[in-house]
Every structure is written in structure tokens, then in C-alpha cells.
């Protein structure tokens, strides 16, 4: 991809990290937009976000104020000198944004998942110079995310950035969306020059989780954060439980430990820390997978009990070991090592079924 570096967009300057985009989930009224922007400007935020058209799960929820909200954002730009950005989900949204001097747009997670819309938006943005950020699709499909960048880049859009906001999950997890940081790590590996932001607000879904998710984004070396901030979060018309006041936002940002390499020694430490952060992500995934396996194993245990079947059936376990041994070889792992791990997992499952 042919890209313009983040520092040349005229929005951010690295270092230091993170580059911050903040503002309410939705523009609700002129007062709320101006009050929030004033608070953010006062704590040094220069890039303001607000949703104008909101993609809601259920019809009848607050679906955004539409075009009038762009006038309020224009006022933010004029009075506070902030850059303004919003989500676009159609060609019509793009034209409205261009008319009102929006400085940057982003594609939401539901839009990235739809190549027809991405193509339509990319063509509408052709011959403009505004940066475009692309959120990962709602489903964990890295290629679909990359496809969106390719469509935009093919229309000559070179100021591109990614926003990682996690993916929908049917499993009951503590966050609103499953972070799946490995998607961001893989994107970085494939396109190291593509700026990466995290959206801890939509990932976490609750104020309490914003700090740990923002810190993780910094540890993984991401450049920026998009965080929802509202002058009166509990009264927000959308996403009330995940928004922060501007003053709480600055407390969060100041709490982040961000290290950027300057000397060779620091570079080594930096690389080591990023690799360790990746290992931490993988370890969390391993634990989650083990817990999911144990849940199914418990269900098998009660089924066996109901039908008076013995817990251990040696033939079955030998077959499992053969299968995982062969699979281990396919992935370049020592089959004996993998079998040892599976025997431990099996022992724990049997103990659980015997409870
Ligand atoms: C948003 O940023 O307001 C939004 C709707 O996010 P997402 O597309 O990540 O759900
Ligand atoms: Mn939101």
C-alpha cells in the first residue's frame, strides 16, 4: 500500500504516544457538543470525534441527529481550532461531510464488513485528501479489514489508519467486544507503515476497563487511541456506560506508561516488551480455550452420569492423542510435548467429571 506517514497528516505528532481522538459517541445537541469539545480542548485534545449517523442494533434507539450535527462540529472547528471527524457509512454521508468541512472520517465496524459499502465510500472519497480510519469488521476477519484498506488505497486515498475495536463474541466475556489483539498484531506485521489506533471504549463497553485496554494498546506499540468522552456521560443518549468526562480522560491518559525507544538498549527493551505483550495475549487466549474445553467436558460428564456410562473410555482417549499428535506435526510442534499437555488436560477433565 502507498501510504502517507501519520506525522504528515497535520493532525498528530509522534512522539509522544498516544495520538488521541476523543469526543462523544453521538452528537446530541449543540450544547453537549460544545461543552464536551471545550473540556477536551482544555486538557490538550486536538482531534474531536462525534457520531452523526449511528448504526444501532435495534430500530427506535437514538440513531443520531444527522446533518444538523455537522453544523455543531463546524463550530467546534472554528471556535476551538480542533480537527473534526465522524463515521461515514454511505456515499451520502461522505458528501455531507465534505460539504461541512469534516477533516477526517472513519468507517465503522459494521461498514467494514460490507465490501459494497466500502467500495461506494472509497469512490465518493476519490480526489479528496482527507484521512480515513477503518475500524476492524465486527467479525474476526483480518482479510476483510485489509480488503477495505485496499479498496480505499486503490482510489488514491493514502492517509489511512486502522482502529482496532475488538470483535463480537457469542461467548460471555467481561468486555463488550472480544479484544482479539492478535488481529492488530498481525495487521502490524503485514503493514508496519499503517498507523494503528485502539478503541478501548467499544472494546470494553464499561468505563472501568478503559485503562487496562489503553495500557495494553500502548504495550503492543499502537500509535493512538480513539476514546469516547462526554460532558455528562450518565445522561448520554448512546453508550452511556463507556464514556468518560474530559477530566477523567486526562487522568486515564496520564496514568499510561508509554516507553519509546531512543537508544539501542531501549530498542531492545521495547521489542522485548512488545513481544511479551503478545505472549500475554496468547496466554489469555489459551486460558479462555482451556475454560471452554472444560465447560464442554463437564457437559459430557453429566451426560455420561445420566446414562450410567463409565467416565474413562480408553479407546476414545488413544484416538484423541493420535489426532493431536498428527496435528502437532502439521504445525511444526513436537508431538510428544503436545501429548504430554493433552494428558494433563485429560487428567483434569476426568477429575472434574468425577466431582
Ligand atoms: C462508534 O465509534 O461510535 C461506533 C459505532 O463504533 P463501532 O463501529 O466500533 O461499533
Ligand atoms: Mn459509541
Tab-separated table of N, CA, C and O in Angstrom, residues 8 281 323:
chain	number	residue	atom	x	y	z
A	8	UNK	N	2.627	13.257	8.832
A	8	UNK	CA	2.443	14.195	7.716
A	8	UNK	C	0.970	14.511	7.438
A	8	UNK	O	0.649	15.164	6.451
A	281	UNK	N	-1.162	-11.890	25.444
A	281	UNK	CA	-2.426	-12.039	24.712
A	281	UNK	C	-2.672	-13.514	24.399
A	281	UNK	O	-3.769	-14.043	24.609
A	323	UNK	N	-4.729	-38.119	17.173
A	323	UNK	CA	-5.147	-36.981	16.353
A	323	UNK	C	-4.337	-35.721	16.693
A	323	UNK	O	-3.838	-35.033	15.800
